Every structure is written in structure tokens, then in C-alpha cells.
Coordinates of C-alpha atoms (C1' of nucleotides) in Angstrom, one line a residue:
Chain O
M259 CA -109.4 -126.6 12.1
P260 CA -106.9 -124.6 10.1
E261 CA -106.7 -122.9 6.7
L262 CA -107.9 -119.3 6.2
P263 CA -111.7 -119.9 5.9
E264 CA -111.9 -121.8 9.2
V265 CA -109.8 -119.3 11.0
E266 CA -111.9 -116.4 9.6
V267 CA -115.1 -118.1 10.7
L268 CA -113.6 -118.8 14.1
V269 CA -112.5 -115.2 14.5
R270 CA -116.0 -113.9 13.7
H271 CA -117.4 -116.3 16.3
L272 CA -114.9 -115.4 19.0
R273 CA -114.9 -111.6 18.4
P274 CA -118.2 -110.7 20.1
L275 CA -117.6 -113.3 22.9
L276 CA -114.2 -112.0 23.8
K277 CA -114.5 -108.2 23.3
G278 CA -114.5 -106.4 26.6
K279 CA -113.6 -109.5 28.7
S280 CA -110.5 -109.3 30.9
I281 CA -108.0 -112.1 31.7
R282 CA -107.9 -112.8 35.4
G283 CA -105.5 -115.6 35.2
L284 CA -104.0 -118.1 32.8
T285 CA -102.6 -121.6 32.8
V286 CA -100.1 -122.9 30.3
H287 CA -100.5 -126.7 30.1
R288 CA -98.0 -127.1 27.3
E289 CA -95.0 -124.8 27.2
K290 CA -94.1 -125.5 23.7
V291 CA -97.2 -123.7 22.3
I292 CA -96.2 -120.4 23.8
R293 CA -92.5 -120.4 22.7
P294 CA -90.4 -118.4 22.5
A295 CA -92.4 -116.6 25.2
T296 CA -92.4 -117.9 28.7
K297 CA -95.0 -118.4 31.4
K298 CA -93.8 -115.4 33.4
E299 CA -93.9 -113.2 30.3
L300 CA -97.4 -114.2 29.5
E301 CA -98.6 -113.7 33.0
R302 CA -96.9 -110.3 33.2
T303 CA -98.4 -109.0 30.0
L304 CA -101.8 -110.8 29.9
I305 CA -103.2 -110.9 33.4
N306 CA -105.6 -108.0 33.8
A307 CA -105.5 -107.2 30.1
R308 CA -108.8 -106.7 28.3
F309 CA -109.7 -108.0 24.8
E310 CA -110.3 -105.1 22.4
S311 CA -110.5 -106.9 19.1
V312 CA -110.0 -110.2 17.3
E313 CA -108.7 -110.2 13.8
R314 CA -107.3 -112.7 11.3
R315 CA -104.0 -112.6 9.4
A316 CA -103.5 -115.5 7.0
K317 CA -104.1 -118.5 9.2
F318 CA -103.2 -116.6 12.4
L319 CA -105.6 -115.2 15.0
V320 CA -104.6 -111.7 16.2
F321 CA -106.0 -110.8 19.6
R322 CA -105.5 -107.2 20.6
L323 CA -105.8 -106.3 24.2
T324 CA -105.0 -103.3 26.5
R325 CA -104.0 -103.2 30.1
S326 CA -104.0 -100.2 32.3
S327 CA -100.5 -98.9 32.6
A328 CA -100.9 -98.4 36.3
G329 CA -97.6 -97.0 37.5
I330 CA -95.8 -97.7 40.7
K331 CA -97.5 -94.5 42.0
H332 CA -101.0 -95.8 41.8
A333 CA -100.4 -98.6 44.2
S334 CA -103.6 -99.6 46.0
K335 CA -107.1 -98.3 45.7
S336 CA -106.7 -95.7 43.0
R337 CA -109.3 -96.4 40.4
N338 CA -109.4 -95.4 36.7
A339 CA -110.1 -91.9 37.8
A340 CA -106.6 -91.7 39.1
L341 CA -105.1 -92.7 35.8
P342 CA -104.8 -90.4 32.9
A343 CA -107.6 -91.1 30.4
G344 CA -106.5 -93.5 27.6
S345 CA -103.3 -94.5 29.4
R346 CA -103.5 -98.1 28.4
Q347 CA -100.7 -100.1 26.9
H348 CA -101.4 -102.4 24.0
V349 CA -100.8 -106.1 24.0
V350 CA -100.9 -108.5 21.1
L351 CA -101.6 -112.2 21.4
I352 CA -101.1 -114.4 18.3
G353 CA -102.8 -117.7 17.9
H354 CA -102.3 -120.5 15.3
L355 CA -104.2 -123.7 15.2
G356 CA -101.6 -125.9 13.6
M357 CA -103.3 -129.0 12.3
T358 CA -105.6 -129.9 15.2
G359 CA -106.0 -126.8 17.3
R360 CA -109.4 -125.4 18.5
M361 CA -110.3 -122.3 20.5
Y362 CA -113.5 -121.7 22.3
L363 CA -115.1 -120.5 25.5
Q364 CA -116.5 -122.9 28.1
P365 CA -118.0 -122.4 31.5
A366 CA -115.3 -121.7 34.0
R367 CA -115.9 -124.8 36.0
A368 CA -116.3 -127.2 33.1
P369 CA -113.6 -129.9 32.8
L370 CA -110.7 -129.1 30.6
P371 CA -110.2 -131.1 27.4
R372 CA -107.6 -133.8 27.4
H373 CA -105.2 -131.8 25.2
A374 CA -105.7 -128.4 26.7
A375 CA -102.6 -126.3 25.8
V376 CA -103.5 -122.9 27.3
S377 CA -106.5 -121.7 29.2
L378 CA -107.5 -118.2 30.2
D379 CA -109.6 -117.4 33.2
L380 CA -112.2 -114.8 32.1
G381 CA -114.3 -115.0 35.2
R382 CA -117.6 -116.7 34.5
T383 CA -116.1 -118.3 31.4
R384 CA -112.8 -119.8 30.3
F385 CA -111.1 -119.4 27.0
V386 CA -109.5 -122.7 25.9
Y387 CA -106.9 -123.4 23.3
E388 CA -106.7 -127.2 22.9
D389 CA -104.5 -129.0 20.4
T390 CA -104.1 -132.7 20.2
R391 CA -100.9 -132.6 18.3
Y392 CA -99.6 -129.3 19.8
F393 CA -98.4 -127.9 16.4
G394 CA -100.2 -124.6 17.0
R395 CA -99.3 -121.6 19.1
L396 CA -100.8 -119.0 21.4
T397 CA -98.1 -116.5 22.3
T398 CA -97.2 -112.8 22.5
D399 CA -94.4 -113.4 20.1
T400 CA -95.4 -111.9 16.8
S401 CA -92.4 -113.0 14.7
M402 CA -94.4 -115.7 13.0
L403 CA -96.2 -113.0 11.0
D404 CA -92.9 -111.9 9.4
G405 CA -92.6 -112.8 5.8
L406 CA -96.3 -113.5 5.2
G407 CA -97.4 -112.6 1.7
P408 CA -100.6 -110.6 1.0
E409 CA -104.1 -111.5 2.0
P410 CA -106.0 -113.0 -0.9
W411 CA -108.3 -110.0 -1.2
S412 CA -105.8 -107.3 -0.6
D413 CA -104.8 -104.9 -3.4
E414 CA -101.3 -106.2 -3.1
F415 CA -102.3 -109.6 -4.4
T416 CA -102.5 -108.7 -8.0
V417 CA -102.3 -111.0 -11.1
D418 CA -99.1 -109.3 -12.0
A419 CA -97.4 -109.8 -8.7
F420 CA -98.6 -113.4 -8.5
A421 CA -97.5 -114.2 -12.1
K422 CA -94.1 -112.7 -11.4
D423 CA -93.6 -114.8 -8.3
L424 CA -94.7 -117.9 -10.1
K425 CA -92.2 -117.2 -12.9
R426 CA -89.3 -117.6 -10.5
S427 CA -90.1 -121.1 -9.5
S428 CA -89.9 -124.5 -11.3
Q429 CA -91.7 -126.2 -8.5
D430 CA -95.2 -127.7 -9.1
I431 CA -97.9 -125.1 -8.9
K432 CA -99.7 -127.0 -6.1
I433 CA -96.6 -126.7 -3.9
K434 CA -96.2 -123.0 -4.6
L435 CA -99.8 -122.4 -3.5
L436 CA -98.8 -123.6 0.0
D437 CA -96.0 -121.1 0.1
Q438 CA -97.3 -118.4 2.5
S439 CA -95.0 -115.8 1.1
L440 CA -96.8 -115.7 -2.3
V441 CA -100.3 -115.3 -1.0
A442 CA -101.2 -116.1 2.6
G443 CA -103.9 -118.5 3.9
I444 CA -104.1 -121.3 1.4
G445 CA -103.7 -124.8 2.9
N446 CA -103.6 -128.3 1.5
I447 CA -107.4 -128.6 1.1
Y448 CA -108.0 -125.3 -0.8
A449 CA -104.9 -125.7 -2.9
S450 CA -106.5 -128.7 -4.5
E451 CA -109.9 -127.0 -4.7
A452 CA -108.5 -123.8 -6.3
L453 CA -106.6 -125.7 -8.9
F454 CA -109.7 -127.8 -9.8
R455 CA -111.8 -124.7 -10.1
A456 CA -109.1 -123.1 -12.4
G457 CA -108.8 -126.3 -14.5
I458 CA -105.0 -126.4 -13.9
S459 CA -103.0 -129.5 -13.3
P460 CA -101.4 -129.5 -9.8
R461 CA -98.3 -130.9 -11.3
K462 CA -97.6 -128.1 -13.8
A463 CA -94.4 -126.2 -13.1
A464 CA -95.3 -122.8 -11.6
C465 CA -93.2 -120.9 -14.1
R466 CA -95.0 -122.6 -17.0
L467 CA -98.5 -121.4 -16.3
T468 CA -99.8 -119.2 -19.1
R469 CA -101.0 -115.7 -18.3
A470 CA -104.6 -116.8 -18.7
Q471 CA -104.0 -119.6 -16.2
V472 CA -102.5 -117.3 -13.6
T473 CA -105.5 -115.0 -14.0
R474 CA -107.9 -117.9 -13.6
L475 CA -106.1 -119.3 -10.6
H476 CA -105.9 -115.8 -9.0
S477 CA -109.7 -115.5 -9.1
S478 CA -110.3 -119.2 -8.2
I479 CA -108.3 -118.7 -5.1
R480 CA -110.5 -115.9 -4.0
A481 CA -113.7 -117.6 -5.0
V482 CA -112.9 -120.9 -3.3
L483 CA -111.8 -119.3 0.0
Q484 CA -114.8 -116.9 0.0
E485 CA -117.3 -119.7 -0.6
A486 CA -115.8 -121.7 2.2
I487 CA -116.1 -118.7 4.5
D488 CA -119.7 -118.2 3.4
C489 CA -120.4 -121.9 4.0
G490 CA -118.9 -121.8 7.5
S491 CA -121.0 -118.8 8.2
T492 CA -124.2 -120.5 7.2
I493 CA -123.8 -123.9 8.9
P494 CA -124.5 -124.3 12.6
L495 CA -121.0 -125.1 13.8
D496 CA -119.9 -126.9 16.9
F497 CA -116.7 -125.1 18.0
A498 CA -116.3 -126.9 21.3
G499 CA -118.1 -130.2 20.9
N500 CA -117.4 -133.4 19.1
G501 CA -119.5 -133.1 16.0
K502 CA -118.7 -134.6 12.7
R503 CA -116.2 -132.9 10.6
D504 CA -115.5 -132.7 6.8
G505 CA -111.9 -131.9 6.9
L506 CA -112.3 -128.6 8.7
F507 CA -115.6 -127.5 10.1
Y508 CA -117.2 -129.3 13.0
Y509 CA -120.9 -129.9 12.6
G510 CA -123.2 -130.1 15.6
Q511 CA -124.8 -133.4 16.5
S512 CA -128.3 -132.3 15.6
G513 CA -127.3 -129.7 13.0
D514 CA -126.9 -131.8 9.8
G515 CA -123.8 -131.0 7.9
S516 CA -124.0 -134.1 5.9
E517 CA -125.8 -132.3 3.1
F518 CA -123.0 -129.7 2.9
Y519 CA -120.4 -132.4 2.7
E520 CA -121.9 -133.5 -0.6
E521 CA -121.2 -130.2 -2.2
R522 CA -118.5 -128.4 -0.3
L523 CA -115.3 -129.9 -1.4
L524 CA -115.1 -131.0 -5.0
V525 CA -111.9 -133.0 -5.2
Y526 CA -110.2 -133.0 -1.8
D527 CA -110.2 -136.4 -0.2
R528 CA -112.3 -137.8 -3.0
A529 CA -109.9 -140.1 -4.7
G530 CA -111.7 -142.9 -6.5
E531 CA -115.0 -141.0 -6.8
P532 CA -116.3 -139.6 -10.1
C533 CA -115.6 -136.0 -10.8
G534 CA -118.8 -134.0 -10.4
R535 CA -118.3 -132.3 -13.7
C536 CA -117.1 -135.0 -16.1
Q537 CA -117.3 -138.3 -14.2
T538 CA -113.6 -139.1 -14.6
I539 CA -112.3 -140.8 -11.5
I540 CA -110.5 -138.3 -9.2
R541 CA -106.9 -139.1 -8.5
R542 CA -104.6 -138.7 -5.5
V543 CA -100.9 -138.0 -5.9
V544 CA -98.3 -137.0 -3.4
Q545 CA -96.3 -133.8 -3.8
A546 CA -93.8 -132.6 -1.2
A547 CA -95.0 -135.4 1.1
R548 CA -98.6 -134.1 1.0
S549 CA -101.7 -135.4 -0.8
T550 CA -103.1 -133.6 -3.8
Y551 CA -106.4 -134.5 -5.4
F552 CA -107.4 -133.6 -8.9
C553 CA -109.5 -134.6 -11.9
P554 CA -107.1 -135.6 -14.7
T555 CA -109.7 -134.6 -17.3
C556 CA -110.7 -131.2 -16.1
Q557 CA -107.2 -130.3 -15.1
R558 CA -104.7 -130.5 -17.9
G559 CA -101.6 -128.7 -19.0
Chain Q
dC203 C1' -98.3 -152.9 12.6
dA204 C1' -98.8 -149.7 8.5
dC205 C1' -100.2 -145.5 6.7
dC206 C1' -102.7 -141.2 6.8
dA207 C1' -103.9 -136.4 8.7
dT208 C1' -106.4 -129.0 8.0
dG209 C1' -99.1 -126.7 9.1
dT210 C1' -94.8 -124.7 9.9
dT211 C1' -89.8 -124.7 10.9
dC212 C1' -85.3 -126.3 10.7
dC213 C1' -81.6 -128.6 8.5
dT214 C1' -79.2 -130.0 4.7
dT215 C1' -77.7 -130.0 -0.2
dG216 C1' -76.9 -127.9 -4.5
Chain J
dC289 C1' -78.0 -115.5 -0.4
dC290 C1' -81.5 -118.6 -2.6
dA291 C1' -84.3 -122.7 -4.2
dA292 C1' -85.7 -127.2 -3.2
dG293 C1' -86.2 -131.5 -0.7
dG294 C1' -86.9 -133.9 3.5
dA295 C1' -87.2 -134.8 8.4
dA296 C1' -89.1 -133.3 12.6
dC297 C1' -92.7 -132.1 15.7
dA298 C1' -97.0 -135.3 18.5
dT299 C1' -101.2 -137.7 18.7
dG300 C1' -105.0 -140.2 17.0
dG301 C1' -108.0 -142.5 13.4
dT302 C1' -108.6 -146.2 10.2

DNA sequence: CACCATGTTCCTTG
DNA sequence: CCAAGGAACATGGT
């Protein structure tokens, strides 16, 4: 379940569950998801580390942990009292869900999912990162955060900066929205949704948007992402189960998400259906090898 | 069998 | 050095 809103909702879900818990052991079921780190490295830095916070950066999950920096001197039974207060070293763990990743807690003795990639032993519970396609990551390497553009709501994401970046590219605007160095967090679903909301054709060259269009797009991005977060915060979600999904959120079996599906995404995956605003049939086109959905009437220019 | 899928990175080519 | 296009990654659903 990727894209910024899903990650944000997941982070809010995991935060209270993980805070204060310590990692007793870990199993790497798929080495590729921890690269360029190694098993040994993860074991060395994560075992006995305790979760302090869980944050989001773009589509990444940022787990901050600390571990007692017990020196060689405090060998055996020396408890915390023997260590200088606050002498804990900080550890950062970065997660990314790729296309099909999920993260959740399950009872320690429950069976692992078929595509478990990494699991952390937290004592009574187990933290599981599973990923059918293994495109995601869970590693101590933080280099993936390099080069990310501003968060959509940060002060650095201004209409001016955005307009300036768009001016430098002749690529279609839809494609530029997926460029994480312009503004971080938009994915294929919300790129279409934001453009529909702004009334801009996904095939318009980025450098040819008018100032008014850039302004509208700027606020549409924020609105679309915020509404998705709000929606995910409202619906009862099924992080670990096999509920229905609407392209990102998993609905529980009993909890009916069907009604949300009706309203949630206005154009994405709706080719052939009438536009909710003008009844024109929604179209699907391919850009940079990815599907784009839009209303040819509501989105011109 | 064919095509599609929420993402990122790497490798060309200009 | 940069922009842009395309393949690659890996598995499953329809």
C-alpha cells in the first residue's frame, strides 16, 4: 500500500504499537530488501534497540530507535544504573513499501505470511514486513532519502519553487508529478487525482502550465493527499488481513469500505465510466509506461 | 498466453 | 553534468 497517504496512515497506526518496544531478534527472509546493508549489520545495530518514534518522509517510514551503548566495561550484570544517564546511541531504520509491501504486528507465534521479507521479534508480538514483489526496503541505510524534494505541506513547497521547477521541463505534467525531487510523496494514483481536481490535462508539457494552473495544482496536491489521509483515518482498516482494497487501503471483512470506494478516487482506474462532474467518459492513456486517467472535458489545455 | 499492477533505480542516448 | 526514455526488478490477478 504505497503513496504518501497510505504511508502516513500506516505510520500513525504503528507509532503507538511500536513505541517503547525492543527488538529481541530479527530474521531477514529476503536479503534484497535490506541492501546495501547486511544481516550482520542489522543484527549488530538493531538487536536490543528500542523504538522511540515512527515518522514519515515522503513514502518512506522512518523508525528511530536507541540502544544502550554498553561499553566493554559493563560486561555482565551491570544494569542501567551502571551506565551514565542518557548514554544511548541512536539508530535509524528506513522502510519503503514498494508496490506491494505491508507492515504490521502479529502474535509472536502466528504463522508468517508467504512473502515475509523481514520480521522482528518484539517478545509477545512480531513486527512483519511482507512484500509480494519485494520492491520495498527495510534497512539501516538512509541514502534513499537523499535527493527527495519537499514535503507537500512544508514551507519549502511554494508555488514559486514549484513553478520554477516545472519551467525547466518539457515532459508531460503527469510525469513530473511522479518526480520525487520536485515534491515528494505523489504516486501514480494521486497524480491523476490531483490533475483532475486542478482541471489540467495530464498531457500538457510541464513548462507550459500557466501561473494560475500551477497555483491550482499546488493546492490540489495538498487537498487530494490530505483528503486521502483523512479518509484512511476514518475507515476501519485491515493492515494485516486480506480485506478488499481500492487501490491502496485494505478494508476489513466486516467493515464496509464499499461505500468509500464510490467517492474516494474520482478518475483513477475508472476508464470507461462517466465523469462524476460532467458525465464525459473517463479515458486512460499511457505515459512513461504507466496508466493515467483523466476526464477529457474537465481537463483541457 | 497476454496484459496489467500503489515504485524506484540503473543504463543508455542525446 | 543534465534531461529523457526504457528496461529491470518479482509476483500475482484478471
